[in-house]
Short mmCIF file of N, CA and C in Angstrom, two decimals:
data_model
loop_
_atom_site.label_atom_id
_atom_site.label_comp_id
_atom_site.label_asym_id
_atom_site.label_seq_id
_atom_site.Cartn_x
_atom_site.Cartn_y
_atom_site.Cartn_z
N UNK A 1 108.20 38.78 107.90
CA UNK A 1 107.22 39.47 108.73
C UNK A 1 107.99 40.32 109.73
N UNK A 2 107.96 41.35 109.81
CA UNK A 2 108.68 42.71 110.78
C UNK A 2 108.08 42.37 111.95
N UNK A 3 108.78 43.13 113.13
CA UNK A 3 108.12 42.87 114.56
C UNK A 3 106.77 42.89 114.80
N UNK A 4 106.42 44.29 114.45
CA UNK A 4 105.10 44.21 114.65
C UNK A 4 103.91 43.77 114.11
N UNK A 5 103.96 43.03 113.07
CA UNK A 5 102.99 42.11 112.35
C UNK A 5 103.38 40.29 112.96
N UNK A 6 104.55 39.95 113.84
CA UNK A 6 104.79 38.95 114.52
C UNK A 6 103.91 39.38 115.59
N UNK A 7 103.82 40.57 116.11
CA UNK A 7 103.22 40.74 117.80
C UNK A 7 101.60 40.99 117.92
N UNK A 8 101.19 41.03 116.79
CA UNK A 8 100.33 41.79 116.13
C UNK A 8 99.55 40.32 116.14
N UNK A 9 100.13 39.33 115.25
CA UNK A 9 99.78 38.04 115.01
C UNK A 9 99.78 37.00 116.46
N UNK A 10 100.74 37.33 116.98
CA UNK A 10 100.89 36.38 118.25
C UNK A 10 99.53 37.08 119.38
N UNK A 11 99.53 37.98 119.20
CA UNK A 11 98.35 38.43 120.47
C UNK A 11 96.97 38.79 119.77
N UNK A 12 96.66 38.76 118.65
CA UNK A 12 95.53 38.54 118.28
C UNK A 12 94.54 37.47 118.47
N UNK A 13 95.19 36.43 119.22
CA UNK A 13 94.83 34.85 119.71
C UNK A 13 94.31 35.51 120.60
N UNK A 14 94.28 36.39 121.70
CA UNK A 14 93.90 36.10 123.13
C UNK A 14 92.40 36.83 123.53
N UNK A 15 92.33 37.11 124.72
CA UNK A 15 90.60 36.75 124.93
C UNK A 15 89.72 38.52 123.99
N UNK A 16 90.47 39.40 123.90
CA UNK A 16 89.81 40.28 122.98
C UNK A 16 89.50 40.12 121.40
N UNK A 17 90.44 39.36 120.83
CA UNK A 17 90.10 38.87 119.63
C UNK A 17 90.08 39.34 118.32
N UNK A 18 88.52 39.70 118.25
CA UNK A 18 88.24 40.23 116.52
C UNK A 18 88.11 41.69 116.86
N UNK A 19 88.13 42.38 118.12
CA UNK A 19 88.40 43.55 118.39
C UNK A 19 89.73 43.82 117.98
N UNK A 20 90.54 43.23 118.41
CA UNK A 20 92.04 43.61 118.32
C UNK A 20 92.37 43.28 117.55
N UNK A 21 91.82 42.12 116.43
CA UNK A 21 92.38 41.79 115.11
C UNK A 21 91.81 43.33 114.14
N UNK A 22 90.89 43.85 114.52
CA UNK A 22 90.59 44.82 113.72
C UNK A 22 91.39 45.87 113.98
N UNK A 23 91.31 46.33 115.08
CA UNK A 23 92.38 47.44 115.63
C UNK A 23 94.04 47.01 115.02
N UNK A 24 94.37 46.34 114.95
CA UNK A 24 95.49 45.56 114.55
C UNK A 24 95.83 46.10 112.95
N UNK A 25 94.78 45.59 112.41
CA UNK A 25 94.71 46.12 110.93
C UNK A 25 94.40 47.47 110.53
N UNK A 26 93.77 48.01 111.57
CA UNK A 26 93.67 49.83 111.31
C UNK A 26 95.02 50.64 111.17
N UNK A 27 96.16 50.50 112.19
CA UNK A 27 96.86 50.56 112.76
C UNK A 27 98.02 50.79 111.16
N UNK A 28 98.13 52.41 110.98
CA UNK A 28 99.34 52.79 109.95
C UNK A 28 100.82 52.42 111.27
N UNK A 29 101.60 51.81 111.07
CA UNK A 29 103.10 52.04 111.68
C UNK A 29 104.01 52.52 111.04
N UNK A 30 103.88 53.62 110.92
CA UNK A 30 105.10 54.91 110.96
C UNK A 30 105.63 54.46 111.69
N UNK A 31 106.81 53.94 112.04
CA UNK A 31 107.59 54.19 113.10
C UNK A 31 108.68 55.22 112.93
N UNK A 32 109.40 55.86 113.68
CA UNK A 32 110.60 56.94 113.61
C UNK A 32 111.57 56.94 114.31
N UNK A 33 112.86 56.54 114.45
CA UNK A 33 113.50 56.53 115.19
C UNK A 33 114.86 57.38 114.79
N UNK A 34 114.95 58.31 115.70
CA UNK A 34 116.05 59.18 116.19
C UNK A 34 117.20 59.08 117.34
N UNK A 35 117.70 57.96 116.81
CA UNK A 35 118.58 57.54 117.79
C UNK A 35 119.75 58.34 117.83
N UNK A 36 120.63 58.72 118.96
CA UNK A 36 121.25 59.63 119.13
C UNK A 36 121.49 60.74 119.70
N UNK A 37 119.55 61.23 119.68
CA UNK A 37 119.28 62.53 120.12
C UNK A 37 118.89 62.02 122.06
N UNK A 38 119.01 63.63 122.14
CA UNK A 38 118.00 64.20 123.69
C UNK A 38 116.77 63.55 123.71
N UNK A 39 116.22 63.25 124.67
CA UNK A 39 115.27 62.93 124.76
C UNK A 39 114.03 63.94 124.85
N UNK A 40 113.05 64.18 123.57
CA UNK A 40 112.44 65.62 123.40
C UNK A 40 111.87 65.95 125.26
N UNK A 41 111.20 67.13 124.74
CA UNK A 41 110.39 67.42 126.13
C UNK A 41 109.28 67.83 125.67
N UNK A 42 107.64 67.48 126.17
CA UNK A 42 107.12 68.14 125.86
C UNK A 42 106.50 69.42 125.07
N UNK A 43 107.32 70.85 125.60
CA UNK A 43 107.82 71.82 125.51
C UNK A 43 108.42 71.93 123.70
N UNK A 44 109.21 70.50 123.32
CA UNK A 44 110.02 70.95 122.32
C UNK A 44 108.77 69.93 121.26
N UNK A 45 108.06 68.94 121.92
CA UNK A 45 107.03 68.33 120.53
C UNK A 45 105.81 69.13 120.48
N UNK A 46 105.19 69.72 121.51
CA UNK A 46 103.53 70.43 121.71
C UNK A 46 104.08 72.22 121.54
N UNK A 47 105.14 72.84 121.22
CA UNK A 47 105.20 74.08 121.40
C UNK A 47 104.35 74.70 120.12
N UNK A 48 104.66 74.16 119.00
CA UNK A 48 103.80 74.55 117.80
C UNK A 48 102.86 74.34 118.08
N UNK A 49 102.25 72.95 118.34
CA UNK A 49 100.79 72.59 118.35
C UNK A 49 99.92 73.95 118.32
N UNK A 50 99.70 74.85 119.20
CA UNK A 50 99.03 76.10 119.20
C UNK A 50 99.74 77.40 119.04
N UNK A 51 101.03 77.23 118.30
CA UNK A 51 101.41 78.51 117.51
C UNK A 51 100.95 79.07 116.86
N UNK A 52 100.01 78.85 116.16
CA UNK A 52 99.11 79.39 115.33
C UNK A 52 97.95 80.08 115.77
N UNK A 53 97.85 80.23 117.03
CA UNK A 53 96.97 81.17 117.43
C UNK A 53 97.37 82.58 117.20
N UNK A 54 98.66 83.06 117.29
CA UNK A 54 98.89 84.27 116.85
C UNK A 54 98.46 84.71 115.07
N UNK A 55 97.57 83.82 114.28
CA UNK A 55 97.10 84.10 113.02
C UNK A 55 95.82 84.77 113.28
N UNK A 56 94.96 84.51 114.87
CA UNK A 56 93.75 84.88 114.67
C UNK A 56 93.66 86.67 114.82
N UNK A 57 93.10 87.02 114.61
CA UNK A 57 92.41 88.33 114.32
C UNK A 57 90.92 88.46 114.70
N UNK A 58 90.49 89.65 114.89
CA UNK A 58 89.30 89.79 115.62
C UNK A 58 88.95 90.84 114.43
N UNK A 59 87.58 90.52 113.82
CA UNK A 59 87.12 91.64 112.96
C UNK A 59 86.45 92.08 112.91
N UNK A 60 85.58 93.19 113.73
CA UNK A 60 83.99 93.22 113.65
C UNK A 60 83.32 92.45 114.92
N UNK A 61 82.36 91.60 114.46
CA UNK A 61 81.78 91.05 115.17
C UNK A 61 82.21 89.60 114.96
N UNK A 62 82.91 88.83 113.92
CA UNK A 62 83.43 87.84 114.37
C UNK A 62 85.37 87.12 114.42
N UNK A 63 85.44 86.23 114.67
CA UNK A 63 86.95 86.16 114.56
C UNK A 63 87.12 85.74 113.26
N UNK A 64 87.98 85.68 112.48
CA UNK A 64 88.79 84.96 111.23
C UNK A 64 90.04 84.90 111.61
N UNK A 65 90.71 83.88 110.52
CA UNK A 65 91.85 83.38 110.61
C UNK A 65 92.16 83.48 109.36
N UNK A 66 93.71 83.11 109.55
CA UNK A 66 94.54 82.92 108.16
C UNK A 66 94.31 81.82 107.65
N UNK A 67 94.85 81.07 106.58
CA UNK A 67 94.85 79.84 106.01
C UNK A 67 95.17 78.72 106.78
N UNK A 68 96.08 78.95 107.61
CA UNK A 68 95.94 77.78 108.76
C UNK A 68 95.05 77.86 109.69
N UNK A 69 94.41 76.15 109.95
CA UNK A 69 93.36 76.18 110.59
C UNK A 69 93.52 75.52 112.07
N UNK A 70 93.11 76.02 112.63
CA UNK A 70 93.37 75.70 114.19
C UNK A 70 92.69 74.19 114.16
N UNK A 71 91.62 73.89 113.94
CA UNK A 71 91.00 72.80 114.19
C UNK A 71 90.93 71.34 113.06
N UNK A 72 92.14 72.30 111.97
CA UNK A 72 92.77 71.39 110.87
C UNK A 72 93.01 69.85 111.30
N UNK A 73 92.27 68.43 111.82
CA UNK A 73 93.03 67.54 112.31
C UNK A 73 93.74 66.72 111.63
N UNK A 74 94.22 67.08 110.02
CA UNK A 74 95.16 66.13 109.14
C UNK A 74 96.42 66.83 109.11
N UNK A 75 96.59 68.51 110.10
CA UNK A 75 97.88 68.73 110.31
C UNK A 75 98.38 68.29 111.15
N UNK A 76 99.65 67.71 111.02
CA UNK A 76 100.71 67.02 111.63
C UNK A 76 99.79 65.69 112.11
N UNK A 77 99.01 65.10 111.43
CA UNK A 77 98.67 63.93 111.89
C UNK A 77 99.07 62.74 110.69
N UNK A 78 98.36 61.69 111.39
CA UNK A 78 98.81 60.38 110.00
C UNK A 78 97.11 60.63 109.95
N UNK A 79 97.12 58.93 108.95
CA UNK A 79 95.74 58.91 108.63
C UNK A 79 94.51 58.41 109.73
N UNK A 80 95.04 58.12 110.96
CA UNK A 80 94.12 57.57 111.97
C UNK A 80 94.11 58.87 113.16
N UNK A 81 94.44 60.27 112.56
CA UNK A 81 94.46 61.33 113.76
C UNK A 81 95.46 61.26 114.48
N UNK A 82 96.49 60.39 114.52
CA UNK A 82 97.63 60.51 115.71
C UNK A 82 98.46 62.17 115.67
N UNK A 83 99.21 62.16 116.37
CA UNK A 83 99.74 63.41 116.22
C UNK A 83 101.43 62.57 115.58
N UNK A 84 102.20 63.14 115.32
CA UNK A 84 102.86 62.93 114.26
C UNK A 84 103.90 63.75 114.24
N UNK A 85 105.43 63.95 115.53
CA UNK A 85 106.56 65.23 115.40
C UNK A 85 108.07 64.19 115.07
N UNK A 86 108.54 65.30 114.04
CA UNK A 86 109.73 64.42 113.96
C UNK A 86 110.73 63.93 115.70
N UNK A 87 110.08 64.67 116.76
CA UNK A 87 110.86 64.53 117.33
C UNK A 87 110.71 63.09 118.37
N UNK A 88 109.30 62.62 118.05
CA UNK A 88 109.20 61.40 118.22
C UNK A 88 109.01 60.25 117.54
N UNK A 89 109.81 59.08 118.09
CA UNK A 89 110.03 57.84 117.05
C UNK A 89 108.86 57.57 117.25
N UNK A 90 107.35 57.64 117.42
CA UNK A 90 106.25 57.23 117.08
C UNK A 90 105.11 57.98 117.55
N UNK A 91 104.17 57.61 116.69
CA UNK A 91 102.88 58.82 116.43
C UNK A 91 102.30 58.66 117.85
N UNK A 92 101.61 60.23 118.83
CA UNK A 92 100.93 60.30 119.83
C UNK A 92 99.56 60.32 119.51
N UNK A 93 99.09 59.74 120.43
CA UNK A 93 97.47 59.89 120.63
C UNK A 93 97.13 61.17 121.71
N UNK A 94 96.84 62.17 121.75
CA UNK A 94 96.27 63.53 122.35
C UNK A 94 95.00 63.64 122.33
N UNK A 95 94.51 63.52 121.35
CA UNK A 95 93.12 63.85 121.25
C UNK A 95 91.86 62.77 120.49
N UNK A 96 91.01 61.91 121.74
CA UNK A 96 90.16 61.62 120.66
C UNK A 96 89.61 61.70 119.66
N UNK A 97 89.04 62.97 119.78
CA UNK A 97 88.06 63.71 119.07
C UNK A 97 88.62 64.30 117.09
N UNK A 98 90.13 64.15 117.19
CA UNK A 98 90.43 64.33 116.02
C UNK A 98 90.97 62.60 115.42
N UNK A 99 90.82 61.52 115.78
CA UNK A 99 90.89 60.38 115.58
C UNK A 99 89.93 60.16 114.33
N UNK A 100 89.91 58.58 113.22
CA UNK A 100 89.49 58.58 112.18
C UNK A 100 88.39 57.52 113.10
N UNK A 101 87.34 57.68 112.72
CA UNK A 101 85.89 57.12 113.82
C UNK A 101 85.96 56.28 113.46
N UNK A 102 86.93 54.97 112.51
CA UNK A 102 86.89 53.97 112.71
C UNK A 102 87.97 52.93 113.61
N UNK A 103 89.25 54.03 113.73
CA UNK A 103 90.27 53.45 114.64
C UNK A 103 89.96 53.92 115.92
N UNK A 104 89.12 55.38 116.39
CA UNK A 104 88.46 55.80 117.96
C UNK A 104 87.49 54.42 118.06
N UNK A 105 87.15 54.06 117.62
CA UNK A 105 86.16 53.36 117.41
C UNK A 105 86.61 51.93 117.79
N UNK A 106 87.99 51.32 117.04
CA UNK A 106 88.93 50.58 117.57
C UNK A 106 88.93 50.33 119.01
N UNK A 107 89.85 51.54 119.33
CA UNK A 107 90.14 51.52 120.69
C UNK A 107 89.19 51.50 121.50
N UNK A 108 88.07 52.32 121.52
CA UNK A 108 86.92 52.02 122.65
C UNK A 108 86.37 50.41 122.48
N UNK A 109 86.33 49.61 121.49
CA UNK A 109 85.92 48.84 121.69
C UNK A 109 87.37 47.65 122.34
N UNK A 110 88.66 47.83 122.33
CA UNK A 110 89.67 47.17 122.98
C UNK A 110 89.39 47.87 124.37
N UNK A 111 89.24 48.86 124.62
CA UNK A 111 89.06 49.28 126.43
C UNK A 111 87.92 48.97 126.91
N UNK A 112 87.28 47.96 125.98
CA UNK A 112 85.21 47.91 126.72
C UNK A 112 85.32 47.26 127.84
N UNK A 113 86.25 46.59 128.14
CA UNK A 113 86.32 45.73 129.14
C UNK A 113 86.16 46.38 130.43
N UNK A 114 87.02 47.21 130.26
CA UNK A 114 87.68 48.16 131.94
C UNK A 114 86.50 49.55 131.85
N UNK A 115 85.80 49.49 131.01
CA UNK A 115 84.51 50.68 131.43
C UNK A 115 83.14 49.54 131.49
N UNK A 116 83.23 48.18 131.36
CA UNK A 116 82.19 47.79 131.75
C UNK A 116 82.20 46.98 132.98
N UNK A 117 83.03 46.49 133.70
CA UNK A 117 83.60 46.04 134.80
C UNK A 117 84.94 46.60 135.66
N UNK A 118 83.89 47.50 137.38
CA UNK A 118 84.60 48.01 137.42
C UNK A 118 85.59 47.44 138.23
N UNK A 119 85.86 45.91 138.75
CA UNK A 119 87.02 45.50 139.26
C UNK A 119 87.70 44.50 138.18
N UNK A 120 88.88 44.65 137.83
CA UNK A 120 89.79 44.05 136.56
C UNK A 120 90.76 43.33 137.24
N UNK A 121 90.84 42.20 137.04
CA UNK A 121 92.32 41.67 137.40
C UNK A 121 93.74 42.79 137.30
N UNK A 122 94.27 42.80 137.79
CA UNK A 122 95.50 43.92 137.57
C UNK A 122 96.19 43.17 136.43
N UNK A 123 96.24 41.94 136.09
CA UNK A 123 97.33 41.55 135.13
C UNK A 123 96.15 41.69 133.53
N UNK A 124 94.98 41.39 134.15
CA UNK A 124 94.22 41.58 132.61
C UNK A 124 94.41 43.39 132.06
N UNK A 125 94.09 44.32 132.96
CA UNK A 125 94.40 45.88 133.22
C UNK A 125 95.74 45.57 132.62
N UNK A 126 97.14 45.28 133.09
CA UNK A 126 97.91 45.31 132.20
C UNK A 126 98.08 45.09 130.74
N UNK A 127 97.41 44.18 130.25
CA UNK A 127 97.85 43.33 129.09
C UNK A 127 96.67 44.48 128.48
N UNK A 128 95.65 44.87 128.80
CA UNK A 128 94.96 45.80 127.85
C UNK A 128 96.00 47.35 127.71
N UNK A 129 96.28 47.43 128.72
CA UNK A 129 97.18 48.90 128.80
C UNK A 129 98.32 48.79 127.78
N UNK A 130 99.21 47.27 127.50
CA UNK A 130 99.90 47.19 126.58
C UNK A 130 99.21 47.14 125.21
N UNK A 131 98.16 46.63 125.23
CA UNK A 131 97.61 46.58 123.56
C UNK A 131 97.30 47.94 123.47
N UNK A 132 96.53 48.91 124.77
CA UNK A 132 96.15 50.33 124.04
C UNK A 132 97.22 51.33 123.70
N UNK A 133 98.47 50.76 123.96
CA UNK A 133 99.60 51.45 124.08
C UNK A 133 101.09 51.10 122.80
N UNK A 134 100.19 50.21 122.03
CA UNK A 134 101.33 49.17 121.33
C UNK A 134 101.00 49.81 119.84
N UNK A 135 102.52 50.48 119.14
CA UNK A 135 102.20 51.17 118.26
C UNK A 135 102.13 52.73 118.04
N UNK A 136 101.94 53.19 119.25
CA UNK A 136 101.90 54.48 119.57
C UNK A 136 102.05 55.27 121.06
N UNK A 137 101.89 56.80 121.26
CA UNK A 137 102.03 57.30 122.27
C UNK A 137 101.15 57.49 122.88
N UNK A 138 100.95 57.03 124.34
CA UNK A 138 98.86 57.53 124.52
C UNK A 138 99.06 58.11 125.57
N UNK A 139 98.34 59.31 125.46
CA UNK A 139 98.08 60.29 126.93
C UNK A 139 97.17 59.83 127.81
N UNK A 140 97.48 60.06 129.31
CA UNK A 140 96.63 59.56 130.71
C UNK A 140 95.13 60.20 130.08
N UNK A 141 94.87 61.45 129.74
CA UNK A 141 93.72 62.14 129.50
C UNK A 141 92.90 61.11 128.75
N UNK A 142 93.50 60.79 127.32
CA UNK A 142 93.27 59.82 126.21
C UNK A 142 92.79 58.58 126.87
N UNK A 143 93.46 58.12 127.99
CA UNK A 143 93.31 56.94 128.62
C UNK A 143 92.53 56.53 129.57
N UNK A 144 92.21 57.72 130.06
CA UNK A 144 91.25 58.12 131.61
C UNK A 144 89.51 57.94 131.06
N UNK A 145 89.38 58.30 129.49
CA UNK A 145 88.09 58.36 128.60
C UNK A 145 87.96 56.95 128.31
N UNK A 146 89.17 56.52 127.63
CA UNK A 146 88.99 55.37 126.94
C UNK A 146 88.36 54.14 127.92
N UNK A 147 89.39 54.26 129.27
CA UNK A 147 89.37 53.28 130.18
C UNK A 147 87.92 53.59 131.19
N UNK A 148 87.68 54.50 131.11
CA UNK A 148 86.79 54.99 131.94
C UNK A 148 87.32 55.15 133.50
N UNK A 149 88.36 55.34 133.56
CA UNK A 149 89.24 55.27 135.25
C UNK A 149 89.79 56.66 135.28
N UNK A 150 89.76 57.22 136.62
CA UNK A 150 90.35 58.04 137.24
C UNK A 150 91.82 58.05 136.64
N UNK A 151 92.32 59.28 136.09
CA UNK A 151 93.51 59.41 135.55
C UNK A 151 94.71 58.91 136.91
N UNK A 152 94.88 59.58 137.66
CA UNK A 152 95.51 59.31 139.22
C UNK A 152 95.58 57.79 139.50
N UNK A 153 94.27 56.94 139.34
CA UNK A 153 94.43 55.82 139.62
C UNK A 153 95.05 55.45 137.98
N UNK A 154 95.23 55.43 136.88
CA UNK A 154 95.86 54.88 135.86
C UNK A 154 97.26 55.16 136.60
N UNK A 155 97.57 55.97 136.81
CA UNK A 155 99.02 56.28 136.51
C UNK A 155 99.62 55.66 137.66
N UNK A 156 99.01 55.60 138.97
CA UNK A 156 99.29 55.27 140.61
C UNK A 156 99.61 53.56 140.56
N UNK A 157 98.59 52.94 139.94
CA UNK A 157 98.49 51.48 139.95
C UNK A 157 98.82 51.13 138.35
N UNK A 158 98.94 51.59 137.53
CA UNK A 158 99.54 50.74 136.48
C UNK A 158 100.66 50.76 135.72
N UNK A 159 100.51 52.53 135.14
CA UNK A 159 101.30 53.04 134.29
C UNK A 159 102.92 53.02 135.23
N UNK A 160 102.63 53.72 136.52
CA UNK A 160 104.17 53.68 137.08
C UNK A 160 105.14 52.35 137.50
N UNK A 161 104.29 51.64 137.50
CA UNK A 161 104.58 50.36 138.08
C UNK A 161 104.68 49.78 136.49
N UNK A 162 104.55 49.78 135.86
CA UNK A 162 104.36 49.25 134.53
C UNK A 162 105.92 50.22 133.89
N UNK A 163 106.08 50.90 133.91
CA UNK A 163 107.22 51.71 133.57
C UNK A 163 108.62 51.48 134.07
N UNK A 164 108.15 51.57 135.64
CA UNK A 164 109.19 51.30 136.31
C UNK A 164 110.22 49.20 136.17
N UNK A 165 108.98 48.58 135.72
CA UNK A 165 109.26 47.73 135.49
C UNK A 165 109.39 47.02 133.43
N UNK A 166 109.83 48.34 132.88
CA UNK A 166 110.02 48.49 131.56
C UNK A 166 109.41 47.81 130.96
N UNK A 167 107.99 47.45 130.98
CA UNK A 167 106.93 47.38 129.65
C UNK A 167 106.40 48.46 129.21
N UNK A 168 106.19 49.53 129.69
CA UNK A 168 106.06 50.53 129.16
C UNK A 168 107.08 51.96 129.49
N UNK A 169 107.43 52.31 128.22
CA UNK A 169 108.27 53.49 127.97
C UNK A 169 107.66 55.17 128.12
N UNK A 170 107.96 55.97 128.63
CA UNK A 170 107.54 57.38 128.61
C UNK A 170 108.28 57.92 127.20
N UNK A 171 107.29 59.01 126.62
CA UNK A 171 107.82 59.88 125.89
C UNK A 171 108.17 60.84 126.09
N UNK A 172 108.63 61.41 127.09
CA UNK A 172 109.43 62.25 127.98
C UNK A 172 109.59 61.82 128.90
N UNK A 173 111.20 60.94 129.05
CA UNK A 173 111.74 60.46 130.22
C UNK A 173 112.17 61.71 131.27
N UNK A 174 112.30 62.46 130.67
CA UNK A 174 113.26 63.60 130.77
C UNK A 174 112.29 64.63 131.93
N UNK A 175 110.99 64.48 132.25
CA UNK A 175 109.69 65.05 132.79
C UNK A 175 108.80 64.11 132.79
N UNK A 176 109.09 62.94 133.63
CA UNK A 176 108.00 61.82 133.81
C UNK A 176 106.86 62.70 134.95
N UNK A 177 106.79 63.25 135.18
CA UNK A 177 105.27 64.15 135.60
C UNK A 177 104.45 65.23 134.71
N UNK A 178 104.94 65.34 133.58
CA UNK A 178 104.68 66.51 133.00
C UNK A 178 102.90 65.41 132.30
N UNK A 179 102.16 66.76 132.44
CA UNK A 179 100.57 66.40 132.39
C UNK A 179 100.30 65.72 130.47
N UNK A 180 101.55 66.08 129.97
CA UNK A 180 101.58 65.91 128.51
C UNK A 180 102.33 64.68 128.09
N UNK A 181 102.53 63.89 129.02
CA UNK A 181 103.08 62.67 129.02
C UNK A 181 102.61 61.52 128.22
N UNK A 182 103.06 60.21 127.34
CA UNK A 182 102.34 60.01 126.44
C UNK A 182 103.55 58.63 127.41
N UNK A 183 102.59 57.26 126.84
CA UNK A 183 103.36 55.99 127.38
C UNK A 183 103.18 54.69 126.26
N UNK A 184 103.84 54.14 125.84
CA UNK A 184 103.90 53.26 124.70
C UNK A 184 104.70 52.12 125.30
N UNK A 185 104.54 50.90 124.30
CA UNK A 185 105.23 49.29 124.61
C UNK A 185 107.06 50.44 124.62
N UNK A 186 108.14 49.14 125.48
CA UNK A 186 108.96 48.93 125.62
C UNK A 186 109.59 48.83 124.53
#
């Protein structure tokens, strides 16, 4: 059994359950690791993301495009919508909305907790921030929906303090303020 089907198994016991046993099993792990390198920047994983706007054209009265599609969400993704660059050892979460509606679906039901009660133990808030974070890269934006919390307060009271005390890793160490910041398990 590889790490993450041990961690996967060991915390599926606790008080979320058959939520997280499902989320658990949705869950493709690609993992990627590029050991060796710089630590990307933003800049060098999201620069394509909207390169392809220089395909559009204006014709008449409406726009067209080339064969690449701007709103394509199985480019550069896996099969649950993550985003997906060689330059990170594991898939980001950016955008709900291009997610497979049964793993979005996942996750809102692992964050129900912290949008239906709005005072959380800080250590329960942790241990959910590690499960929404375990496996992949998740943006404050991504997290601010999911959790239903003020992005400012995620990052003020959990994420930095949570970082700083290495359970959770940045995917750009290199620009820990940059708004494109994505945070995953240790």
């Amino acid at each position: 059994m590889n790490s993450w089907n041990r961690f996967a198994a060991s915390h599926c016991q606790s008080t979320i359950g058959t939520n997280k046993t499902r989320c658990f099993q949705i869950l493709d792990q690609n993992v990627f690791t590029k050991s060796g390198m710089e630590p990307p920047s933003p800049e060098d994983v999201f620069a394509n993301a909207l390169s392809a706007a220089h395909n559009l054209t204006h014709s008449g009265s409406d726009l067209t495009h080339s064969e690449l599609n701007l709103t394509d969400s199985h480019q550069g993704r896996d099969g649950n919508g993550r985003f997906i660059h060689e330059l990170l050892d594991k898939p980001f979460i950016d955008d709900l909305e291009v997610l497979n509606a049964e793993f979005r679906a996942c996750l809102e039901d692992l964050t129900a907790p912290s949008r239906e009660h709005r005072r959380l133990d800080t250590e329960v808030m942790k241990e959910l921030l590690m499960d929404l974070c375990n496996g992949h890269y998740l943006s404050v934006s991504v997290m601010e929906i999911l959790l239903g919390r003020k992005a400012q307060s995620i990052r003020q009271n959990y994420l930095k303090p949570m970082v700083d005390a290495k359970q959770l890793k940045l995917a750009f160490p290199n620009k820990p303020n940059s708004p494109k910041q994505g945070y995953t398990l240790s």
